[in-house]
């Protein structure tokens, strides 16, 4: 049984259909990439999984529970971590407060929370150095680190990331993806929406390509990376010599 | 000079009531961007519940200190329940509608509370038992009575409590977080609707406390008192920078002082003109209020 | 003729006819009590229609509207009792003084965010009332009495029926005035501001001025209503001009339906009439009314009679084969460079979004700016169009600096844009969106439009024709009467382009025009972009779709990390190593997964 199973999902904003019946699975321990151009429905998919949007029809099964009708914080409690697009850190709160909020559901167990925060600070020493600063003063890369760290405090079963490389320098992009691989090695499954298709396909096991609210292509990442259509649309055109 | 300090004491006492009520306006605005017009009426409801408890107990032989405490606690609790009920029934269904429809609903709730109290208690003034002595002390010709000290102290403690709650507890942090970004807060596992209700609860607690204190201090209460005080408290919240908790506290004290000075040096008839003129000038110069945080610029 | 008819278009007319009949017959069949209540409803309807301009159309929250009502009433009362002027002479002064106070209070405050505006207007309302209560000349708390009834050709209008009919006359004037006003381009501009102020400014609406006009027009109607109020009762005092009165008028507008004329009148009937109908409840009346108000808002948050879309439009005919864009006169340029950017930087908090960017835009080219999300491309667009101010750097348009100009001025110079996320005025129709975009081209005045002067209607016709042309150009002619927010993504994108073209720009900036489009739509878009350029308009686009970018661009600028890292033809850019590294990616870097292992080693818990 997959960790995440999406069946025939339709989502609409008013009369506009953003998702027109998509099927998507993430198995335990997998890294799955969701590709597509801006406006194709990637963010909508992620927001529906985490309960920020209600589907018009269809089903989202997470860890064996149907979560369509659950509220976002209940889905978090089931083991879903979501790093939203644009990081969305709480800019007027300190780094430490941001990180601790990631463990909001552990607030009755302060010792455990402190232990986990400590362990994440060891992973991201930069955040530890800046823990008393307002999060809004961090650099873009640091903010992304914080957003990821914050989503890991509860040790989610599935981590979904929305454009984690947005606005980051190439070196940092590589680093983010190494972190993603590392998180998977800890047993966390991953669903990542990414614009840097090449990088995403290199890290992922499988990938889906979303086009105008439908799954246009799906398959093992390696196969998709050499697919002519994918190369043309997302990897810089088939004329690209370097491709 | 002694007049000046007398006015300062006077102003800070009234101002501390304004601050307590302004906090409710500012917290609710900070979180759901609603000017909660019914908030001033919660202050009034608190005053009436306190009056009911006190007059009921006055018939028994409960010591007045204990009676006062009971009035304060019961008024705060019942008003808090009312505040949360209002949020749940009248505001929550409209949280995703246009902001004006929820504003009009708040106006409707305000009218309902005023007329509800009017129906129960009648249109006239109800008089609190005279519990406070005029006893006090005098420093350099400035008369300070014990009641004023007590009021300011209690207000200060309540505000301190709120500040500690908001800035040093987990739920308080969650509250500040969802004022920044509701969806991100949901993704942290925070039950946003619950925290919103909690905000209304806290605001109602403070408003009711201010209501009972006002009743004890001025002894005269009526169904319309929440409107006038609410107006000034709301002004205080804007003056301090709406959404900003220390700003509301300072704004309340400042309005109290302006009112006292306006009444002392100009004329009480012109007090509100004075207060609003200052507000308009402040906003023209500093559009986000005296302590307003600058809105974070986004790309 | 394209005639897009609303469904059941006969119904509103039937209701209107029935209401007019009822209103005219009423005084002949009712008691003076009923006539009196009806006159009150009329007064509130007048005030509601005035506030509707401010709140319903322009979306500005005003909590002190009763001040204008007071100013009108006191002006009439004082001029009559002290100046011994007849009512009709006082009327223009009421309007004038209300307008002046509108300007005085509006000018410094309309820059504020809407909620601050609410408290400032509230304060203004209170100040007005307190001044009236405390001044000797206004009669203090007792007010002014002994105001003579107005006369009409020698007849004193004193009986309830005469006053009622006078009120109807006032209402009719206000109805005609507001409905004509809101049908002009000013009305459209107000709605556009309510829908999305930033977008409105960015497509050429001078938002401050337009908001000011809304405020002043609302004030004028308020003053007008105040005069009637003074004449009706012959006596006024400050208790009629309280904050509660302002709030009541606001309730009328929101409860009725913002921006909806029949809604406001229905709202007035409910708010002024329902308490009368509830008299049997005695003490419970106000309470029941308040609860009723809450329930009505919960049941119908959009109001009792929300404003309908203006679907009906008669676009002037256009020859079937005419598919050209409005011909742009390509004037002989002094230089080949339209726009020059040098040293452009912009910081957000601690993040440097754009850092020393330098490039030029040549006349007649299609230039693409590419780079990863967050590279600073949109920030560059926002700086060029005046939406945000650069931290430093120079931007010159045909040789003169445009840094610091308001966005609508930049549009006026010939720089137009679309937005990354679609920012249409969703609750306006397709053709109205385009018409709003034509604001910088209007030459006739608003009064001319209100009066229906020939020059104005001629200009309207011309713009409607050009609107049709633009809609045909982007392929949306058939959808002119639909709600913009209901269009599919691809159509919304194209409508945004039409709206941006409506100002007849010389340079068009497109921010991710292909986002959300399917491959067919993208191909069509490529054709559209070429046709725009062939029409004489230079095009700059931010885009991620490489097929589109490589297929359509003459030149490409690549940004990363707020800096320009490459520039050249599509072929050159594709070969550039820095570009491949930063954006397009490179297959040879397979091993970099091991990068920074030391930073990651402590991942355990």
PDB file of C-alpha atoms in Angstrom, chain C residues 259-395:
ATOM      1  CA  UNK C 259     -22.537  48.771  -5.807  1.00  0.00           C
ATOM      2  CA  UNK C 260     -26.141  47.845  -6.496  1.00  0.00           C
ATOM      3  CA  UNK C 261     -28.686  50.648  -6.935  1.00  0.00           C
ATOM      4  CA  UNK C 262     -31.788  48.505  -6.400  1.00  0.00           C
ATOM      5  CA  UNK C 263     -29.956  46.812  -3.548  1.00  0.00           C
ATOM      6  CA  UNK C 264     -29.306  50.107  -1.784  1.00  0.00           C
ATOM      7  CA  UNK C 265     -32.957  51.113  -2.131  1.00  0.00           C
ATOM      8  CA  UNK C 266     -34.051  47.757  -0.805  1.00  0.00           C
ATOM      9  CA  UNK C 267     -31.549  48.169   2.026  1.00  0.00           C
ATOM     10  CA  UNK C 268     -33.025  51.578   2.842  1.00  0.00           C
ATOM     11  CA  UNK C 269     -36.503  50.105   2.873  1.00  0.00           C
ATOM     12  CA  UNK C 270     -35.400  47.314   5.220  1.00  0.00           C
ATOM     13  CA  UNK C 271     -33.349  49.441   7.592  1.00  0.00           C
ATOM     14  CA  UNK C 272     -35.787  52.367   7.800  1.00  0.00           C
ATOM     15  CA  UNK C 273     -38.985  50.414   7.275  1.00  0.00           C
ATOM     16  CA  UNK C 274     -38.473  47.197   9.219  1.00  0.00           C
ATOM     17  CA  UNK C 275     -38.269  48.862  12.651  1.00  0.00           C
ATOM     18  CA  UNK C 276     -41.607  50.526  11.852  1.00  0.00           C
ATOM     19  CA  UNK C 277     -43.104  47.237  10.792  1.00  0.00           C
ATOM     20  CA  UNK C 278     -41.820  45.732  14.037  1.00  0.00           C
ATOM     21  CA  UNK C 279     -43.531  48.288  16.242  1.00  0.00           C
ATOM     22  CA  UNK C 280     -45.849  45.622  17.605  1.00  0.00           C
ATOM     23  CA  UNK C 281     -42.820  44.098  19.311  1.00  0.00           C
ATOM     24  CA  UNK C 282     -42.541  47.256  21.398  1.00  0.00           C
ATOM     25  CA  UNK C 283     -39.448  47.033  23.584  1.00  0.00           C
ATOM     26  CA  UNK C 284     -38.155  44.019  21.714  1.00  0.00           C
ATOM     27  CA  UNK C 285     -38.144  45.842  18.402  1.00  0.00           C
ATOM     28  CA  UNK C 286     -34.539  47.038  18.285  1.00  0.00           C
ATOM     29  CA  UNK C 287     -33.242  43.758  19.619  1.00  0.00           C
ATOM     30  CA  UNK C 288     -35.120  41.726  17.043  1.00  0.00           C
ATOM     31  CA  UNK C 289     -33.931  44.098  14.338  1.00  0.00           C
ATOM     32  CA  UNK C 290     -30.309  43.650  15.416  1.00  0.00           C
ATOM     33  CA  UNK C 291     -30.601  39.867  15.440  1.00  0.00           C
ATOM     34  CA  UNK C 292     -32.340  40.055  12.070  1.00  0.00           C
ATOM     35  CA  UNK C 293     -29.438  42.056  10.683  1.00  0.00           C
ATOM     36  CA  UNK C 294     -26.934  39.430  11.826  1.00  0.00           C
ATOM     37  CA  UNK C 295     -29.023  36.617  10.393  1.00  0.00           C
ATOM     38  CA  UNK C 296     -29.474  38.391   7.048  1.00  0.00           C
ATOM     39  CA  UNK C 297     -25.723  38.953   6.749  1.00  0.00           C
ATOM     40  CA  UNK C 298     -25.021  35.319   7.631  1.00  0.00           C
ATOM     41  CA  UNK C 299     -27.516  34.094   5.066  1.00  0.00           C
ATOM     42  CA  UNK C 300     -26.579  36.570   2.334  1.00  0.00           C
ATOM     43  CA  UNK C 301     -23.043  37.885   2.897  1.00  0.00           C
ATOM     44  CA  UNK C 302     -23.110  39.400  -0.597  1.00  0.00           C
ATOM     45  CA  UNK C 303     -26.187  41.497   0.238  1.00  0.00           C
ATOM     46  CA  UNK C 304     -29.890  41.191  -0.469  1.00  0.00           C
ATOM     47  CA  UNK C 305     -29.706  42.340  -4.081  1.00  0.00           C
ATOM     48  CA  UNK C 306     -26.090  42.165  -5.207  1.00  0.00           C
ATOM     49  CA  UNK C 307     -24.978  44.264  -8.148  1.00  0.00           C
ATOM     50  CA  UNK C 308     -25.459  42.349 -11.374  1.00  0.00           C
ATOM     51  CA  UNK C 309     -22.690  42.131 -13.910  1.00  0.00           C
ATOM     52  CA  UNK C 310     -23.083  44.603 -16.717  1.00  0.00           C
ATOM     53  CA  UNK C 311     -23.287  41.896 -19.289  1.00  0.00           C
ATOM     54  CA  UNK C 312     -25.218  43.772 -21.880  1.00  0.00           C
ATOM     55  CA  UNK C 313     -22.972  45.552 -24.256  1.00  0.00           C
ATOM     56  CA  UNK C 314     -23.420  46.681 -27.777  1.00  0.00           C
ATOM     57  CA  UNK C 315     -20.042  46.738 -29.390  1.00  0.00           C
ATOM     58  CA  UNK C 316     -19.912  48.765 -32.597  1.00  0.00           C
ATOM     59  CA  UNK C 317     -19.600  46.726 -35.772  1.00  0.00           C
ATOM     60  CA  UNK C 318     -16.220  45.762 -37.115  1.00  0.00           C
ATOM     61  CA  UNK C 319     -15.596  44.354 -40.554  1.00  0.00           C
ATOM     62  CA  UNK C 320     -15.367  40.570 -40.373  1.00  0.00           C
ATOM     63  CA  UNK C 321     -11.982  40.425 -42.052  1.00  0.00           C
ATOM     64  CA  UNK C 322     -10.459  43.185 -39.915  1.00  0.00           C
ATOM     65  CA  UNK C 323      -8.075  41.455 -37.550  1.00  0.00           C
ATOM     66  CA  UNK C 324      -5.471  44.127 -37.197  1.00  0.00           C
ATOM     67  CA  UNK C 325      -4.297  45.575 -33.961  1.00  0.00           C
ATOM     68  CA  UNK C 326      -4.926  49.257 -33.504  1.00  0.00           C
ATOM     69  CA  UNK C 327      -2.356  50.726 -35.834  1.00  0.00           C
ATOM     70  CA  UNK C 328       0.432  52.231 -33.818  1.00  0.00           C
ATOM     71  CA  UNK C 329       2.171  55.167 -35.323  1.00  0.00           C
ATOM     72  CA  UNK C 330       5.818  54.210 -35.196  1.00  0.00           C
ATOM     73  CA  UNK C 331       7.249  57.662 -34.909  1.00  0.00           C
ATOM     74  CA  UNK C 332      10.720  58.267 -36.254  1.00  0.00           C
ATOM     75  CA  UNK C 333      12.850  57.474 -33.247  1.00  0.00           C
ATOM     76  CA  UNK C 334      15.784  59.530 -32.220  1.00  0.00           C
ATOM     77  CA  UNK C 335      17.426  56.452 -30.872  1.00  0.00           C
ATOM     78  CA  UNK C 336      17.058  52.748 -31.297  1.00  0.00           C
ATOM     79  CA  UNK C 337      16.841  52.200 -27.583  1.00  0.00           C
ATOM     80  CA  UNK C 338      13.418  52.579 -25.982  1.00  0.00           C
ATOM     81  CA  UNK C 339      14.368  51.898 -22.428  1.00  0.00           C
ATOM     82  CA  UNK C 340      17.675  51.790 -20.644  1.00  0.00           C
ATOM     83  CA  UNK C 341      18.352  50.302 -17.233  1.00  0.00           C
ATOM     84  CA  UNK C 342      21.607  50.855 -15.433  1.00  0.00           C
ATOM     85  CA  UNK C 343      22.807  49.789 -12.005  1.00  0.00           C
ATOM     86  CA  UNK C 344      19.320  48.793 -10.927  1.00  0.00           C
ATOM     87  CA  UNK C 345      19.142  47.332  -7.404  1.00  0.00           C
ATOM     88  CA  UNK C 346      16.345  46.533  -5.048  1.00  0.00           C
ATOM     89  CA  UNK C 347      16.481  45.096  -1.522  1.00  0.00           C
ATOM     90  CA  UNK C 348      13.719  43.387   0.423  1.00  0.00           C
ATOM     91  CA  UNK C 349      14.552  43.251   4.095  1.00  0.00           C
ATOM     92  CA  UNK C 350      17.952  41.595   4.104  1.00  0.00           C
ATOM     93  CA  UNK C 351      17.545  39.976   0.715  1.00  0.00           C
ATOM     94  CA  UNK C 352      18.994  41.683  -2.352  1.00  0.00           C
ATOM     95  CA  UNK C 353      16.457  40.740  -4.999  1.00  0.00           C
ATOM     96  CA  UNK C 354      17.997  42.751  -7.826  1.00  0.00           C
ATOM     97  CA  UNK C 355      21.639  43.683  -7.841  1.00  0.00           C
ATOM     98  CA  UNK C 356      23.151  46.157 -10.275  1.00  0.00           C
ATOM     99  CA  UNK C 357      21.207  45.092 -13.325  1.00  0.00           C
ATOM    100  CA  UNK C 358      21.984  46.773 -16.618  1.00  0.00           C
ATOM    101  CA  UNK C 359      20.328  46.269 -19.985  1.00  0.00           C
ATOM    102  CA  UNK C 360      18.603  48.090 -22.814  1.00  0.00           C
ATOM    103  CA  UNK C 361      15.428  47.419 -24.736  1.00  0.00           C
ATOM    104  CA  UNK C 362      15.552  48.079 -28.458  1.00  0.00           C
ATOM    105  CA  UNK C 363      12.660  49.372 -30.445  1.00  0.00           C
ATOM    106  CA  UNK C 364      10.705  46.626 -32.197  1.00  0.00           C
ATOM    107  CA  UNK C 365      12.343  43.602 -30.632  1.00  0.00           C
ATOM    108  CA  UNK C 366      11.001  40.675 -28.670  1.00  0.00           C
ATOM    109  CA  UNK C 367      13.183  40.354 -25.620  1.00  0.00           C
ATOM    110  CA  UNK C 368      12.885  37.555 -23.076  1.00  0.00           C
ATOM    111  CA  UNK C 369      14.125  37.673 -19.532  1.00  0.00           C
ATOM    112  CA  UNK C 370      14.651  34.187 -18.173  1.00  0.00           C
ATOM    113  CA  UNK C 371      16.065  32.751 -14.996  1.00  0.00           C
ATOM    114  CA  UNK C 372      14.952  30.605 -12.079  1.00  0.00           C
ATOM    115  CA  UNK C 373      11.996  31.666  -9.929  1.00  0.00           C
ATOM    116  CA  UNK C 374      13.244  34.203  -7.439  1.00  0.00           C
ATOM    117  CA  UNK C 375      16.040  35.433  -9.689  1.00  0.00           C
ATOM    118  CA  UNK C 376      14.584  38.936  -9.557  1.00  0.00           C
ATOM    119  CA  UNK C 377      12.863  39.114 -12.926  1.00  0.00           C
ATOM    120  CA  UNK C 378       9.489  40.254 -11.640  1.00  0.00           C
ATOM    121  CA  UNK C 379      11.178  42.733  -9.323  1.00  0.00           C
ATOM    122  CA  UNK C 380      12.809  44.264 -12.390  1.00  0.00           C
ATOM    123  CA  UNK C 381       9.377  44.549 -14.033  1.00  0.00           C
ATOM    124  CA  UNK C 382       7.961  46.128 -10.897  1.00  0.00           C
ATOM    125  CA  UNK C 383      10.778  48.689 -10.857  1.00  0.00           C
ATOM    126  CA  UNK C 384      10.315  49.503 -14.540  1.00  0.00           C
ATOM    127  CA  UNK C 385       6.603  50.085 -14.122  1.00  0.00           C
ATOM    128  CA  UNK C 386       6.844  52.101 -10.921  1.00  0.00           C
ATOM    129  CA  UNK C 387       5.068  49.513  -8.778  1.00  0.00           C
ATOM    130  CA  UNK C 388       8.081  49.485  -6.488  1.00  0.00           C
ATOM    131  CA  UNK C 389      10.867  51.973  -6.220  1.00  0.00           C
ATOM    132  CA  UNK C 390      14.371  50.735  -6.909  1.00  0.00           C
ATOM    133  CA  UNK C 391      16.815  50.999  -4.009  1.00  0.00           C
ATOM    134  CA  UNK C 392      19.245  52.492  -6.491  1.00  0.00           C
ATOM    135  CA  UNK C 393      19.865  52.719 -10.197  1.00  0.00           C
ATOM    136  CA  UNK C 394      18.717  54.499 -13.299  1.00  0.00           C
ATOM    137  CA  UNK C 395      15.788  53.738 -15.597  1.00  0.00           C
TER     138      UNK C 395
END
